[in-house]
Short mmCIF file of C-alpha atoms in Angstrom, two decimals:
data_model
loop_
_atom_site.label_atom_id
_atom_site.label_comp_id
_atom_site.label_asym_id
_atom_site.label_seq_id
_atom_site.Cartn_x
_atom_site.Cartn_y
_atom_site.Cartn_z
CA MET A 1 1.14 7.47 58.72
CA LYS A 2 -1.79 7.71 56.33
CA VAL A 3 -1.35 7.57 52.60
CA TYR A 4 -3.98 7.84 49.94
CA PHE A 5 -4.17 6.43 46.46
CA PRO A 6 -7.31 8.42 45.63
CA LYS A 7 -8.01 7.39 42.06
CA LYS A 8 -6.46 3.96 42.26
CA SER A 9 -7.97 2.65 45.48
CA SER A 10 -11.54 3.68 44.64
CA ASP A 11 -11.85 0.51 42.53
CA PHE A 12 -11.09 -1.74 45.50
CA SER A 13 -13.36 -3.06 48.24
CA VAL A 14 -13.08 -1.59 51.72
CA LYS A 15 -11.28 -4.72 52.90
CA THR A 16 -8.69 -4.51 50.10
CA THR A 17 -8.17 -0.81 50.75
CA ILE A 18 -7.48 -1.60 54.42
CA HIS A 19 -4.96 -4.26 53.32
CA ILE A 20 -3.21 -1.71 51.08
CA HIS A 21 -2.94 0.77 53.96
CA ARG A 22 -1.62 -1.88 56.36
CA LEU A 23 1.02 -2.94 53.84
CA PHE A 24 2.04 0.66 53.23
CA GLU A 25 2.26 1.43 56.95
CA LYS A 26 4.65 -1.50 57.36
CA PHE A 27 6.77 -1.17 54.22
CA GLY A 28 6.34 2.40 52.92
CA PHE A 29 8.03 3.34 49.66
CA ASP A 30 11.50 2.06 50.55
CA GLU A 31 11.12 -1.53 51.77
CA MET A 32 10.54 -4.55 49.58
CA PHE A 33 8.06 -7.26 50.41
CA GLY A 34 6.94 -10.57 48.98
CA ARG A 35 4.04 -12.97 49.20
CA SER A 36 5.16 -14.48 52.51
CA ALA A 37 5.25 -11.03 54.14
CA VAL A 38 1.71 -10.36 52.90
CA ILE A 39 0.54 -13.74 54.23
CA GLU A 40 2.08 -13.02 57.63
CA LEU A 41 1.04 -9.37 57.97
CA LEU A 42 -2.53 -9.71 56.71
CA GLU A 43 -3.07 -13.29 57.93
CA MET A 44 -4.13 -14.47 54.49
CA LYS A 45 -3.78 -17.76 52.65
CA GLY A 46 -1.20 -18.00 49.89
CA SER A 47 -3.72 -17.79 47.07
CA GLY A 48 -5.33 -14.67 48.54
CA ALA A 49 -1.95 -12.99 48.97
CA SER A 50 -0.99 -13.81 45.37
CA LYS A 51 -4.26 -12.42 44.08
CA LEU A 52 -3.88 -9.23 46.12
CA LEU A 53 -0.34 -8.70 44.83
CA SER A 54 -1.33 -9.23 41.22
CA ASN A 55 -4.29 -6.85 41.60
CA LEU A 56 -2.00 -4.18 43.09
CA VAL A 57 0.51 -4.59 40.24
CA GLN A 58 -2.29 -4.27 37.67
CA ALA A 59 -3.62 -1.17 39.44
CA ASP A 60 -0.13 0.37 39.28
CA ILE A 61 0.14 0.67 43.08
CA ILE A 62 3.11 -1.67 43.53
CA GLU A 63 5.84 -2.72 41.12
CA PRO A 64 8.02 -5.82 40.86
CA VAL A 65 11.62 -5.30 42.00
CA SER A 66 14.28 -7.05 39.96
CA GLY A 67 17.59 -8.32 41.22
CA HIS A 68 16.32 -9.57 44.59
CA GLY A 69 14.85 -12.90 43.64
CA LYS A 70 11.42 -13.62 42.23
CA GLY A 71 8.29 -12.13 43.72
CA LYS A 72 9.55 -9.00 45.47
CA TYR A 73 7.57 -5.79 45.24
CA LYS A 74 7.56 -2.24 46.47
CA PHE A 75 5.12 0.65 46.40
CA LYS A 76 5.36 3.00 43.42
CA LYS A 77 6.05 6.62 44.26
#
């Protein structure tokens, strides 16, 4: 499944864009994920995963999910 965030992803590097697509392929719009899932899926260090998540929140691609503990996110529709 391919998804595009045309305007939003143009500001990211190729590597980050690939990370976004890999996350979306795994979680889609319906599943939540946190930092540990990003670390595992993308084989990143904790600090890199945190930075990626905060960049995606700022870019309005993912949003924090409340009521499921701290640090859970999902893709915005």
